[in-house]
């Protein structure tokens, strides 16, 4: 199955895979999709540069892309110390008390507290673009909509198309008006930052709004070939998948993946929640004791981006370190209910492609073909 | 396009249309789908009997079905006066004050306050089944899951298959274990009572869980042939549509449809909310000043079913009577964003069937067929 997306991106299958792991991203690209590496975790541009060097030698010459997180509105800039002073003491106490109640130990003495995610500051996201443009990337995607005009222009000067995620048709129109080349229609089902309109409604709405101007990818809830077939039936030209790659062997190269994968494999499609506790903006997360604590009536309201993630950053680190699969902070979509075993990326890709063909064959049979 | 659903129900197109209007239901059946009449509004079984007599002479001999609302747990029974005593005074005052703030006038002196919906009391729902079984119905659907075993047995003795709506795969398995013949997989997008798992994830989960035992219909967010094609790609054998028929000419036979249709035509897919204010159970409604008032921090929590609907019943009547499209209580799904004109049911059906064929042809073209 080839679509215009395959020609636009130079890939074999109409499947784009977003992942924070370079090992997963490279494996997706090697398997004929487009691996898209999430950059938001790289506070240090040099670290991203080194990882992209690794990508350049580990994708077997196949294309890959990068994903940045630039909010449409520029959030408060400043050093981390400036931002820290904006976090209310009561919020810090709530986090401390919650971790104590949940039995999450402090970090070991020899482990420094991470700096928290700064990748959604414009200055840091811009550094990601600057670094990525020095590499042979095939796509820059922005998780929070259109990047600024000069960033789009910078990408286009280098011949790199720009994708933007959209949770409403009006946002998709704005992105295309701003010069974005591909729109990712991301439904309510999706993990991470997501809107309220579900894929069945959102995808055809966005295709109707911008599908004659740019290719539209479908995101949110996709983890099988029959779902890719459904996305194509709705007018998309390919699928953008994120959560599903978390249950792969290649993801285990990231430390603490073991605890996380235990939690993912046991979760059902009912075990996620859309909440502001991870970043300050609504994002779908694994539902567990941590998210439930924030949903209690006496819990404080989450802080705006980027303060909320700075507030909970060390807590995330402590929970991941503690190794309890029932207490974790993890963005994941409703497709988690189908993530029931850990497989190699290449095997996942083969199954997706085979299941897509099988779904289309079933449709033929229904038509008596 | 024929599927096993067409054979099971004796219909031409794999499209089941749920509606509270007998005029719409009959038109759906005449157009080759299965019209399913919602019974919950009939507090008086004799009134339902008369309406089904009308259906028997207005479906051109084509099959039709009925929809009842039997909660899995039997709610408090009693006369309306008994139930009224369970409604807190503070709730009544909140409703009165809200209507005053929103400028909704009282009922005219010559219009009696309706009794409120009692159709979800088991005794009333059972009367619906008893009445319906005297008519040549092709389906009994239960909006809230499996009916009791004796109701299923009663239907089966009369040769009538039973359908049950399910918002989780585990519920679908329970329904089929209880003897249900068709499962309607209803996603988060849907209007009325609905769960949290969106169609893209829910439909294949339910097909995987029970699709080898019973036909699975897809519900939630469907208003076009490409969405029916997507549902079929996900493994369903047909579509269950509800909201979309509210924007039809035949629906105008119900009084006050004009104000409602104005509100529906102007609403976007962002203008719904999942809330307990209509019945006490989570249901997707048109988002407007009424639902926003209940979402305010100082608003009381909605009462459990059936008390909440008794509390708001006269308010619903007053709002509908007032004729302000920005203040209405109306269940509708996210597909409302695509309900942009009022058409005849037969025209809607023709467009659905043509668009389904077009979507399948597009898939053929993608495959180079």
Coordinates of C-alpha atoms in Angstrom, one line a residue, chain A residues 1-3 168 170 188-189 196-201 203-205 207 220-222 224 226-227 229-236 268-270 287 334-335 337-338 357 359-364 366-367 369, chain B residues 1-3 168 170 188-189 196-201 203-205 207 220-222 224 226-227 229-236 268-270 287 334-335 337-338 357 359-364 366-367 369:
Chain A
X1 CA 0.0 0.0 0.0
X2 CA 1.6 3.2 -1.2
X3 CA 0.0 6.7 -0.8
X168 CA -9.5 20.8 15.6
X170 CA -9.9 25.3 12.5
X188 CA -9.0 12.3 21.7
X189 CA -7.8 8.7 21.9
X196 CA -11.5 16.4 22.8
X197 CA -12.7 15.4 19.4
X198 CA -12.3 11.7 18.7
X199 CA -10.6 10.3 15.5
X200 CA -13.8 9.0 13.9
X201 CA -15.1 12.6 13.7
X203 CA -10.1 12.9 10.7
X204 CA -12.8 13.4 8.1
X205 CA -13.3 17.0 9.4
X207 CA -9.5 16.0 5.5
X220 CA -4.8 8.7 18.0
X221 CA -5.7 5.2 18.9
X222 CA -3.8 3.4 16.1
X224 CA -3.2 -2.2 14.0
X226 CA -7.3 -2.4 10.4
X227 CA -7.1 0.9 12.1
X229 CA -7.3 1.0 6.9
X230 CA -10.0 2.9 8.8
X231 CA -7.9 6.0 8.7
X232 CA -7.4 5.7 5.0
X233 CA -11.2 5.2 4.5
X234 CA -11.7 8.4 6.5
X235 CA -9.5 10.2 3.9
X236 CA -6.1 10.2 5.6
X268 CA -6.6 -1.8 29.4
X269 CA -8.0 0.9 27.2
X270 CA -9.9 2.2 30.2
X287 CA -4.2 6.3 34.9
X334 CA -6.1 4.4 24.7
X335 CA -4.5 1.9 22.3
X337 CA -5.2 -1.8 25.9
X338 CA -3.8 -3.6 22.8
X357 CA -3.9 -5.8 3.6
X359 CA -8.6 -5.5 6.4
X360 CA -8.8 -4.3 2.8
X361 CA -9.3 -7.9 1.6
X362 CA -12.2 -8.2 4.1
X363 CA -13.7 -5.1 2.6
X364 CA -13.4 -6.7 -0.9
X366 CA -18.0 -7.7 1.8
X367 CA -18.5 -6.2 -1.6
X369 CA -15.1 -8.9 -5.0
Chain B
X1 CA -22.8 -3.3 0.2
X2 CA -24.4 -6.1 2.0
X3 CA -23.1 -7.6 5.2
X168 CA -16.2 -1.5 26.9
X170 CA -15.8 -6.6 29.0
X188 CA -16.9 8.2 23.3
X189 CA -18.0 10.4 20.3
X196 CA -14.8 7.0 27.6
X197 CA -13.2 4.8 25.0
X198 CA -13.3 6.3 21.5
X199 CA -14.5 4.4 18.4
X200 CA -11.1 3.9 16.8
X201 CA -10.0 1.9 19.8
X203 CA -14.7 -1.1 17.8
X204 CA -11.8 -3.4 17.1
X205 CA -11.6 -4.3 20.8
X207 CA -14.9 -7.1 17.5
X220 CA -20.5 7.0 17.8
X221 CA -19.5 9.7 15.5
X222 CA -20.9 8.3 12.3
X224 CA -21.0 9.7 6.4
X226 CA -16.6 7.1 4.7
X227 CA -17.2 6.6 8.4
X229 CA -16.4 2.3 5.6
X230 CA -14.0 2.9 8.5
X231 CA -16.3 1.0 10.8
X232 CA -16.3 -1.9 8.4
X233 CA -12.5 -1.8 8.1
X234 CA -12.4 -2.0 11.9
X235 CA -14.4 -5.2 11.8
X236 CA -17.9 -4.0 12.3
X268 CA -19.4 22.4 15.7
X269 CA -17.8 19.2 16.8
X270 CA -16.4 21.0 19.8
X287 CA -22.8 22.2 25.2
X334 CA -19.6 15.0 18.1
X335 CA -20.9 14.4 14.6
X337 CA -20.3 19.4 13.5
X338 CA -21.3 17.8 10.2
X357 CA -19.0 3.2 -2.2
X359 CA -14.7 5.6 0.1
X360 CA -14.2 2.0 -1.0
X361 CA -13.3 3.1 -4.5
X362 CA -10.7 5.5 -3.1
X363 CA -9.2 2.6 -1.2
X364 CA -9.1 0.6 -4.4
X366 CA -4.7 3.7 -3.3
X367 CA -4.0 0.0 -4.0
X369 CA -6.7 -1.5 -8.4

